[in-house]
Each structure stands twice: as C-alpha cells, then as structure tokens.
Tab-separated table of C-alpha atoms in Angstrom:
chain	number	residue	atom	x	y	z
A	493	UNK	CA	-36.405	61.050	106.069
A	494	UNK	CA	-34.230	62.151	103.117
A	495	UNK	CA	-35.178	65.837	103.933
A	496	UNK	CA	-34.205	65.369	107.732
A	497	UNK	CA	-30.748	64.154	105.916
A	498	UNK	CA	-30.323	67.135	104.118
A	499	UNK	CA	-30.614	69.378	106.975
A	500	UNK	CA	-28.718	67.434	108.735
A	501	UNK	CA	-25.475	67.716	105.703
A	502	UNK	CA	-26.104	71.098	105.401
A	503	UNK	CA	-26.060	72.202	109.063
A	504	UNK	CA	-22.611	69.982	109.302
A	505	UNK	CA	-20.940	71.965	106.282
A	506	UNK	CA	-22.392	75.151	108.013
A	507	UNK	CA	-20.483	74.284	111.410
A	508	UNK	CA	-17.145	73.105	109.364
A	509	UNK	CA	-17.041	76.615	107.826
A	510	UNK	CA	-17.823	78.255	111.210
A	511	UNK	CA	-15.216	76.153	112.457
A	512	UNK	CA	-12.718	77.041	109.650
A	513	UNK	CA	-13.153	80.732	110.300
A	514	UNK	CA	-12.738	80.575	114.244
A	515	UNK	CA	-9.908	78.889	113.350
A	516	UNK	CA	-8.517	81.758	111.137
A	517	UNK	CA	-9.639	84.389	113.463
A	518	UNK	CA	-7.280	82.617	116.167
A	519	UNK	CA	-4.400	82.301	114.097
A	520	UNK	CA	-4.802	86.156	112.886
A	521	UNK	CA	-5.239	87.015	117.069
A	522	UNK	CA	-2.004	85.407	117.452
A	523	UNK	CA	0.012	86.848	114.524
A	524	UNK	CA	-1.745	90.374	116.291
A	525	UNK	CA	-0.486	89.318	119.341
A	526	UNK	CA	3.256	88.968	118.147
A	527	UNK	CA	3.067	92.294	116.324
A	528	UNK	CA	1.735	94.192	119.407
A	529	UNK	CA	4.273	92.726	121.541
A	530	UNK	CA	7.255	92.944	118.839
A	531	UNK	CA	6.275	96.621	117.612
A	532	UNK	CA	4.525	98.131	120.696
A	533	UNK	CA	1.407	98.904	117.897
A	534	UNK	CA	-0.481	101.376	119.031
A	535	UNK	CA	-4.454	100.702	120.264
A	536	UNK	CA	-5.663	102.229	116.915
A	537	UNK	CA	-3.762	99.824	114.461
A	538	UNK	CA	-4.947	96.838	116.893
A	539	UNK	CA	-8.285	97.760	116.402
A	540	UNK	CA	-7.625	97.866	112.891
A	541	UNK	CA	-6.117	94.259	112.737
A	542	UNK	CA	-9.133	92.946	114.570
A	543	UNK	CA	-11.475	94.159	112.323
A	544	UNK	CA	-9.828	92.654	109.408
A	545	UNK	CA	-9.314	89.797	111.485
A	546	UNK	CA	-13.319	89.512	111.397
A	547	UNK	CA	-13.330	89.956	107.619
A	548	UNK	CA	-11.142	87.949	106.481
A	549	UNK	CA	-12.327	84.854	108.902
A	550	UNK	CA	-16.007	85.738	107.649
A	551	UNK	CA	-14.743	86.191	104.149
A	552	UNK	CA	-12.602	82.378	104.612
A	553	UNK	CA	-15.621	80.897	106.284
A	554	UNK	CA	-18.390	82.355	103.830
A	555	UNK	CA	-15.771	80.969	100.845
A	556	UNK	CA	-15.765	77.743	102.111
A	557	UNK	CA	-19.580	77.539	103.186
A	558	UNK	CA	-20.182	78.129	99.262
A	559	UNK	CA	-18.028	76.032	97.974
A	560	UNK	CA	-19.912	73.189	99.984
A	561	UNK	CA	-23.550	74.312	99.615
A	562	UNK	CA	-23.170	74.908	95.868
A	563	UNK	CA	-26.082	76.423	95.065
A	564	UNK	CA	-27.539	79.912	96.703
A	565	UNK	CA	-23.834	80.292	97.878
A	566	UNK	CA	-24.004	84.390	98.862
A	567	UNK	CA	-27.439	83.184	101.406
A	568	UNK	CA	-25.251	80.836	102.987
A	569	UNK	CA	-22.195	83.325	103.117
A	570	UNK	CA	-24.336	85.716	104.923
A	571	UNK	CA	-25.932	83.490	106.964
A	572	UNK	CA	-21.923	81.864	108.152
A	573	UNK	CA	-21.419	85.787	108.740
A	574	UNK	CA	-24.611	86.150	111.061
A	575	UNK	CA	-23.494	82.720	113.217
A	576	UNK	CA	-19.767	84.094	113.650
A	577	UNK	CA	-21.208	87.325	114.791
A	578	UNK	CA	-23.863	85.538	117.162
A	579	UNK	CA	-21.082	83.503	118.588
A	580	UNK	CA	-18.627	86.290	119.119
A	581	UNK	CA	-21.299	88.447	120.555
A	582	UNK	CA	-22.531	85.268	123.028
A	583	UNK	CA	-18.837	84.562	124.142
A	584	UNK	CA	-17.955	88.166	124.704
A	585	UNK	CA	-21.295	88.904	126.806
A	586	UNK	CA	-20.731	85.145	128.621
A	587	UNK	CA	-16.781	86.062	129.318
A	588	UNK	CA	-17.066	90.116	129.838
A	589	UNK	CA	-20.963	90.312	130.443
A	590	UNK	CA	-21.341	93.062	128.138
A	591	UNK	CA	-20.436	93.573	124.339
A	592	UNK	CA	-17.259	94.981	124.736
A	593	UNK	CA	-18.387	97.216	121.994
A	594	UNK	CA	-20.797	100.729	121.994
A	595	UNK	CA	-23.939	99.989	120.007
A	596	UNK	CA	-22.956	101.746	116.696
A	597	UNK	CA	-19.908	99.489	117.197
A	598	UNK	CA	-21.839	96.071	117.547
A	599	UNK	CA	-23.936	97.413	114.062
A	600	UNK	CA	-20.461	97.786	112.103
A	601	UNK	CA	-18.989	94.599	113.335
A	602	UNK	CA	-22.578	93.103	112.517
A	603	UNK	CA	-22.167	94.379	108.913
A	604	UNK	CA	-18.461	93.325	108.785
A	605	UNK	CA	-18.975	89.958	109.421
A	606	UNK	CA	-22.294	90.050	107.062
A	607	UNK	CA	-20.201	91.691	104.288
A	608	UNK	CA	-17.383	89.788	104.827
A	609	UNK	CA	-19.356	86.417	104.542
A	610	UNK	CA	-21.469	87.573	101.450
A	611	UNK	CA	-18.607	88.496	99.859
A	612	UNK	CA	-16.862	84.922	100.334
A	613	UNK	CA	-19.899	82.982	99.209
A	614	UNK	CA	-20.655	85.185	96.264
A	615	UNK	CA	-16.772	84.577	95.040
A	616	UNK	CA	-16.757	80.983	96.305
C-alpha cells in the first residue's frame, strides 16, 4: 500500500509540472501572437519563437518536476520532456490528423523537448 502511495505522489507532481509547462507554452503562444500581429514577423522568426516556446516550457516544467522528485531529478526532466512531446504530438494528430511537422522535424522537436527537460531537472 505505501508503494501504490508513492506512485500515486509522484505521478501527481509529474502532471503539476506538465501542467506548469502547458501553461507557459500558452502564455509564450500568446505573447507570439501579439508580436506577429504587432510586427507582421515573418514565418521564419515564428518558427523560431515556437521552438523556444517548447524549450523553455520543457526547460520550466523539467525545473519544477526536479525540484519535487528530489532525487534522480535529470530522469524525471527527461521523462516531463517525453509526456509534453507525446501530448503535443496526440493533440496535433487529434486536431490536424497529421503531425503538422516532416519526420526530421518531429525528431528535432522530440530532442527539444528531451533537451529542454533534462536540462531543467539537471539545474533544478
């Protein structure tokens, strides 16, 4: 029973830091928003601002995931990463049905919101 409990505490923390990022990456798709429409930004620096819209939200969410967990905090950072990409990647195939993305461009926003996690729990 106090194992179940665990899991249960850990998969909570998990989901406040996925929760915490998705919360970032909408703020940061808004502030994008108001720049495109202020500045007429071209489709190049929009791309740009998304993808350090997904590392910094993995980054924020990996941070906070190892802060909670404590102990093993870069495993948990990547593993916040691999959720926030699996979630993305579900909603954009259940809104668009496809990926929106090539497949060399799925692998680098894979990696970015790997790296980005990582690097949050390992400075967490």
């Amino acid at each position: 029973m106090k194992h179940s409990a665990q899991y249960i505490s850990r998969a909570l923390r998990i989901v406040k830091a996925l929760l915490a990022a998705y919360v970032m990456t909408a703020l940061l798709l808004f502030l994008t928003a108001l720049l495109l429409y202020r500045f007429q930004l071209d489709e190049g620096k929009v791309q740009i601002a998304i993808i350090f819209t997904y590392i910094l939200s993995c980054f924020a969410g990996g941070f906070l995931a190892g802060k909670m967990m404590q102990s093993r905090k870069f495993l948990w950072g990547v593993l916040l990463g691999l959720l926030y990409f699996a979630i993305l990647t579900l909603v954009s195939l259940a809104v668009n049905r496809e990926t929106g993305s090539s497949g060399s461009g799925l692998v680098t926003t894979f990696l970015l919101c790997m790296g980005g996690g990582m690097l949050g729990g390992m400075l967490s």
